[in-house]
Coordinates of N, CA and C in Angstrom, one line a residue:
K30 N 0.8 -1.2 0.0 CA 0.0 0.0 0.0 C 0.9 1.3 0.0
R31 N 2.0 1.2 0.6 CA 2.9 2.4 0.7 C 3.3 2.9 -0.7
K32 N 3.3 4.3 -0.8 CA 3.8 4.9 -2.0 C 4.6 6.1 -1.6
Q33 N 5.5 6.5 -2.6 CA 6.2 7.8 -2.3 C 5.3 8.9 -2.6
T34 N 5.5 10.0 -1.8 CA 4.6 11.1 -1.9 C 5.4 12.4 -2.2
M35 N 4.7 13.4 -2.6 CA 5.4 14.7 -2.8 C 5.9 15.2 -1.5
E36 N 6.9 16.0 -1.5 CA 7.5 16.4 -0.2 C 6.6 17.3 0.7
L37 N 6.6 17.0 1.9 CA 6.1 17.8 3.0 C 7.3 18.4 3.7
P38 N 7.3 19.7 4.0 CA 8.4 20.2 4.7 C 8.8 19.4 6.0
E39 N 10.0 19.1 6.1 CA 10.5 18.2 7.2 C 10.0 18.6 8.6
E40 N 9.8 19.8 8.9 CA 9.4 20.2 10.2 C 8.0 19.7 10.5
F41 N 7.2 19.3 9.5 CA 5.9 18.8 9.7 C 5.7 17.3 9.7
I42 N 6.8 16.6 9.4 CA 6.7 15.2 9.3 C 6.8 14.5 10.7
R43 N 6.0 13.6 10.9 CA 5.8 12.9 12.2 C 5.7 11.4 12.0
Y44 N 6.3 10.7 12.9 CA 6.1 9.2 12.9 C 5.6 8.8 14.3
S45 N 4.9 7.7 14.3 CA 4.4 7.2 15.6 C 5.5 6.4 16.3
P46 N 5.8 6.7 17.5 CA 6.8 5.9 18.3 C 6.4 4.5 18.5
V47 N 7.4 3.6 18.4 CA 7.2 2.2 18.5 C 6.5 1.8 19.9
E48 N 7.0 2.5 20.9 CA 6.4 2.2 22.3 C 5.0 2.6 22.4
V49 N 4.6 3.6 21.6 CA 3.1 4.0 21.6 C 2.3 3.0 20.8
E50 N 2.8 2.5 19.7 CA 2.1 1.5 18.9 C 2.0 0.2 19.8
K51 N 3.0 -0.1 20.5 CA 2.9 -1.3 21.4 C 1.9 -1.1 22.5
R52 N 1.9 0.0 23.1 CA 0.9 0.3 24.2 C -0.5 0.3 23.7
L53 N -0.7 0.9 22.5 CA -2.1 1.0 22.0 C -2.5 -0.4 21.5
S54 N -1.6 -1.2 21.0 CA -1.9 -2.6 20.6 C -2.4 -3.4 21.8
E55 N -1.6 -3.3 22.9 CA -2.0 -4.0 24.1 C -3.4 -3.5 24.6
R56 N -3.6 -2.2 24.6 CA -4.9 -1.6 25.0 C -6.1 -2.2 24.2
M57 N -5.8 -2.4 22.9 CA -7.0 -2.7 22.0 C -6.9 -4.2 21.5
G58 N -6.0 -5.0 22.0 CA -5.8 -6.3 21.6 C -5.5 -6.5 20.1
L59 N -4.6 -5.6 19.6 CA -4.1 -5.6 18.2 C -2.8 -6.3 18.1
P60 N -2.4 -6.8 16.9 CA -1.1 -7.5 16.8 C 0.0 -6.4 16.9
W61 N 1.1 -6.9 17.6 CA 2.3 -6.1 17.7 C 3.5 -7.1 17.9
F62 N 4.6 -6.8 17.3 CA 5.8 -7.6 17.5 C 7.0 -6.8 17.3
E63 N 8.1 -7.2 17.9 CA 9.4 -6.4 17.8 C 9.8 -6.3 16.3
G64 N 10.1 -5.1 15.9 CA 10.6 -4.9 14.5 C 9.4 -4.7 13.6
M65 N 8.2 -4.6 14.1 CA 7.0 -4.4 13.2 C 7.1 -3.1 12.5
Q66 N 6.8 -3.2 11.2 CA 6.7 -2.0 10.4 C 5.2 -1.8 9.9
D67 N 4.8 -0.6 9.6 CA 3.5 -0.4 9.1 C 2.4 -0.9 10.0
W68 N 2.6 -0.6 11.3 CA 1.6 -1.0 12.3 C 0.2 -0.6 12.0
D69 N 0.0 0.6 11.5 CA -1.3 1.1 11.1 C -2.0 0.3 10.0
L70 N -1.2 -0.2 9.1 CA -1.7 -1.0 8.0 C -2.0 -2.4 8.4
I71 N -1.1 -3.0 9.2 CA -1.3 -4.4 9.7 C -2.5 -4.5 10.6
S72 N -2.6 -3.5 11.5 CA -3.7 -3.5 12.5 C -5.0 -2.9 12.1
S73 N -5.1 -2.3 11.0 CA -6.3 -1.6 10.6 C -7.5 -2.6 10.6
D74 N -8.7 -2.1 10.9 CA -9.8 -3.0 11.0 C -11.1 -2.1 10.8
S75 N -11.6 -2.2 9.6 CA -12.8 -1.3 9.2 C -14.0 -1.6 10.1
G76 N -14.1 -2.8 10.7 CA -15.2 -3.1 11.6 C -15.0 -2.5 13.0
R77 N -13.9 -1.9 13.3 CA -13.6 -1.3 14.6 C -13.5 0.2 14.6
I78 N -13.8 0.8 13.5 CA -13.6 2.3 13.3 C -14.3 3.1 14.4
K79 N -15.6 2.7 14.7 CA -16.3 3.4 15.8 C -15.6 3.3 17.1
E80 N -15.1 2.1 17.4 CA -14.4 1.9 18.7 C -13.1 2.8 18.7
F81 N -12.4 2.7 17.6 CA -11.1 3.5 17.5 C -11.3 5.0 17.7
L82 N -12.4 5.5 17.0 CA -12.7 6.9 17.2 C -13.1 7.3 18.6
K83 N -13.8 6.4 19.2 CA -14.2 6.6 20.6 C -13.0 6.7 21.5
I84 N -12.1 5.8 21.3 CA -10.8 5.8 22.1 C -10.1 7.1 21.9
Y85 N -10.0 7.5 20.6 CA -9.3 8.7 20.3 C -9.9 9.9 21.0
K86 N -11.2 10.0 21.1 CA -11.9 11.1 21.6 C -12.1 11.1 23.2
T87 N -12.1 9.9 23.8 CA -12.4 9.8 25.2 C -11.2 9.3 26.1
D88 N -10.2 8.8 25.5 CA -9.1 8.2 26.4 C -8.0 9.2 26.8
N89 N -8.2 10.4 26.8 CA -7.1 11.4 27.3 C -5.7 11.0 26.7
L90 N -5.6 10.8 25.4 CA -4.4 10.4 24.8 C -3.4 11.6 24.7
N91 N -2.1 11.3 24.7 CA -1.2 12.4 24.4 C -1.0 12.5 22.9
N92 N -0.3 13.5 22.4 CA -0.2 13.7 21.0 C 0.4 12.6 20.2
D93 N 1.4 11.9 20.8 CA 1.9 10.7 20.1 C 0.9 9.6 19.9
E94 N 0.1 9.4 21.0 CA -1.0 8.4 20.9 C -2.1 8.8 20.0
K95 N -2.4 10.1 20.0 CA -3.5 10.6 19.0 C -3.0 10.4 17.6
F96 N -1.7 10.7 17.4 CA -1.2 10.6 16.0 C -1.2 9.1 15.5
A97 N -0.8 8.2 16.4 CA -0.8 6.7 16.0 C -2.3 6.3 15.8
M98 N -3.2 6.7 16.7 CA -4.6 6.3 16.6 C -5.2 6.8 15.3
M99 N -4.9 8.0 14.9 CA -5.4 8.5 13.7 C -4.8 7.8 12.5
E100 N -3.6 7.4 12.5 CA -3.0 6.6 11.4 C -3.8 5.3 11.3
L101 N -4.1 4.7 12.4 CA -4.9 3.5 12.4 C -6.3 3.7 11.9
I102 N -6.9 4.8 12.3 CA -8.3 5.1 11.9 C -8.4 5.3 10.4
V103 N -7.5 6.1 9.9 CA -7.5 6.4 8.4 C -7.2 5.2 7.6
S104 N -6.2 4.4 8.1 CA -6.0 3.1 7.4 C -7.2 2.2 7.4
S105 N -7.9 2.2 8.5 CA -9.1 1.4 8.6 C -10.2 1.9 7.7
F106 N -10.3 3.2 7.5 CA -11.3 3.8 6.6 C -10.8 3.5 5.1
D107 N -9.5 3.4 4.9 CA -9.1 3.0 3.6 C -9.5 1.6 3.2
D108 N -9.4 0.7 4.2 CA -9.9 -0.7 4.0 C -11.4 -0.7 3.8
L109 N -12.2 0.2 4.5 CA -13.6 0.2 4.3 C -14.0 0.7 2.9
V110 N -13.3 1.7 2.4 CA -13.6 2.3 1.1 C -13.2 1.2 0.0
E111 N -12.1 0.5 0.3 CA -11.7 -0.6 -0.7 C -12.8 -1.6 -0.8
K112 N -13.5 -1.9 0.3 CA -14.6 -2.9 0.3 C -15.9 -2.3 -0.3
E113 N -16.3 -1.1 0.2 CA -17.6 -0.6 -0.1 C -17.6 0.5 -1.2
D114 N -16.4 1.0 -1.6 CA -16.3 2.0 -2.6 C -17.0 3.3 -2.3
S115 N -17.3 3.6 -1.0 CA -18.0 4.8 -0.6 C -17.8 5.1 0.8
L116 N -17.9 6.4 1.2 CA -18.0 6.8 2.6 C -19.1 7.9 2.6
N117 N -19.9 8.0 1.5 CA -21.0 8.9 1.5 C -22.0 8.6 2.6
H118 N -22.5 9.6 3.2 CA -23.4 9.4 4.3 C -22.9 8.6 5.5
N119 N -21.6 8.7 5.7 CA -20.9 7.9 6.8 C -20.6 8.9 7.9
D120 N -21.4 8.9 9.0 CA -21.2 9.8 10.1 C -19.8 9.7 10.7
L121 N -19.3 8.4 10.8 CA -18.0 8.2 11.3 C -16.9 8.9 10.5
W122 N -17.0 8.9 9.2 CA -16.1 9.6 8.4 C -16.2 11.2 8.6
Q123 N -17.4 11.7 8.8 CA -17.6 13.1 9.0 C -16.9 13.5 10.3
D124 N -17.0 12.6 11.3 CA -16.4 12.8 12.6 C -14.8 12.8 12.4
C125 N -14.3 11.8 11.7 CA -12.9 11.7 11.5 C -12.4 13.0 10.7
K126 N -13.1 13.3 9.7 CA -12.7 14.5 8.8 C -12.7 15.8 9.7
N127 N -13.6 15.9 10.6 CA -13.6 17.1 11.5 C -12.4 17.1 12.4
I128 N -12.0 15.9 12.9 CA -10.8 15.9 13.7 C -9.6 16.2 12.9
L129 N -9.5 15.6 11.7 CA -8.3 15.9 10.8 C -8.2 17.3 10.5
T130 N -9.3 18.0 10.3 CA -9.3 19.4 9.9 C -8.9 20.3 11.1
H131 N -9.5 20.0 12.2 CA -9.3 20.8 13.4 C -8.0 20.5 14.1
E132 N -7.5 19.4 14.0 CA -6.2 19.0 14.6 C -5.2 18.7 13.5
C133 N -5.3 19.5 12.4 CA -4.4 19.2 11.2 C -2.9 19.4 11.6
W134 N -2.6 20.2 12.5 CA -1.2 20.4 13.0 C -0.6 19.1 13.5
L135 N -1.4 18.3 14.0 CA -1.0 17.0 14.6 C -1.0 15.9 13.5
H136 N -1.9 16.0 12.5 CA -2.1 14.9 11.6 C -1.7 15.2 10.2
I137 N -1.0 16.3 9.9 CA -0.7 16.7 8.6 C 0.1 15.6 7.8
T138 N 1.0 14.9 8.5 CA 1.7 13.8 7.8 C 0.7 12.7 7.3
T139 N -0.2 12.4 8.1 CA -1.2 11.4 7.7 C -2.1 11.9 6.6
I140 N -2.6 13.1 6.7 CA -3.4 13.7 5.7 C -2.6 13.8 4.3
H141 N -1.4 14.2 4.4 CA -0.6 14.4 3.2 C -0.3 13.0 2.6
Y142 N 0.0 12.0 3.4 CA 0.4 10.7 2.8 C -0.9 10.1 2.1
W143 N -2.0 10.1 2.8 CA -3.2 9.4 2.2 C -3.8 10.2 1.0
S144 N -3.5 11.5 0.9 CA -4.0 12.3 -0.2 C -3.3 11.9 -1.5
S145 N -2.2 11.2 -1.4 CA -1.6 10.7 -2.6 C -1.4 11.7 -3.7
L146 N -0.7 12.8 -3.3 CA -0.6 14.0 -4.2 C 0.2 13.7 -5.5
E147 N 1.0 12.7 -5.5 CA 1.7 12.4 -6.7 C 0.8 11.9 -7.9
D148 N -0.4 11.5 -7.5 CA -1.4 11.0 -8.5 C -2.3 12.2 -8.8
E149 N -2.3 12.6 -10.1 CA -3.1 13.8 -10.5 C -4.6 13.6 -10.1
H150 N -5.1 12.4 -10.4 CA -6.5 12.1 -10.1 C -6.7 11.3 -8.8
P151 N -7.5 11.7 -7.9 CA -7.7 11.0 -6.6 C -8.0 9.5 -6.9
K152 N -8.7 9.2 -8.0 CA -9.1 7.8 -8.2 C -7.8 6.9 -8.5
D153 N -6.7 7.5 -8.8 CA -5.5 6.8 -9.0 C -4.7 6.5 -7.8
G154 N -5.1 7.2 -6.6 CA -4.4 7.0 -5.4 C -4.9 5.8 -4.6
F155 N -5.0 6.0 -3.3 CA -5.5 4.9 -2.4 C -7.0 5.0 -2.5
P156 N -7.7 4.0 -2.0 CA -9.2 4.1 -2.0 C -9.7 5.3 -1.2
I157 N -9.0 5.7 -0.1 CA -9.5 6.8 0.7 C -9.1 8.1 0.2
T158 N -8.2 8.2 -0.8 CA -7.7 9.4 -1.4 C -8.8 10.4 -1.8
K159 N -9.8 9.9 -2.4 CA -10.9 10.9 -2.9 C -11.6 11.5 -1.7
F160 N -11.6 10.9 -0.6 CA -12.2 11.4 0.6 C -11.3 12.3 1.5
I161 N -10.0 12.0 1.5 CA -9.1 12.7 2.3 C -8.5 13.9 1.6
R162 N -8.4 13.9 0.3 CA -7.8 15.0 -0.4 C -8.5 16.3 -0.2
P163 N -9.8 16.3 -0.1 CA -10.5 17.6 0.3 C -10.0 18.2 1.6
V164 N -9.6 17.3 2.6 CA -9.1 17.7 3.8 C -7.8 18.4 3.6
W165 N -6.9 17.8 2.8 CA -5.6 18.4 2.4 C -5.9 19.8 1.8
N166 N -6.8 19.8 0.8 CA -7.1 21.1 0.1 C -7.5 22.2 1.1
T167 N -8.2 21.8 2.2 CA -8.6 22.8 3.2 C -7.5 23.3 4.1
V168 N -6.6 22.4 4.4 CA -5.6 22.7 5.4 C -4.2 23.0 4.9
K169 N -3.9 22.7 3.6 CA -2.6 22.8 3.1 C -1.9 24.1 3.2
T170 N -2.6 25.2 3.1 CA -2.0 26.5 3.2 C -1.3 26.8 4.5
N171 N -1.6 26.0 5.5 CA -0.9 26.1 6.8 C 0.5 25.4 6.7
F172 N 0.8 24.6 5.7 CA 1.9 23.8 5.7 C 2.9 23.9 4.5
I173 N 2.4 24.5 3.5 CA 3.3 24.6 2.3 C 3.6 26.0 1.9

């Protein structure tokens, strides 16, 4: 699933710490192992998006935990779109989109990555690209 993306200024690039991924995995019963890469892709679960969003909003997470959770949430939405080819009329996506927009300073790496900007047409990107690229278009002036 991973692709190269257009450059985001380095000061905005963020990665989720391994110890955070491990702690969240234990909290939610998700797979985790030493040396694991792409935790958000491996652990994504479109059937648990509501639960993941609830944890994000109610568990008093620090910024690293919020960042890792949002990576997991967006990856899970990507899986959902791949299956259903739509997020239209999806209240959970509206909730997620609001968080991404209002906390863009924390999630710009995730927004940028999944927007697949190297693809001229969103349909050529990830399944979620056509839904997340409007978020990028709303917040990008803060970052480029």
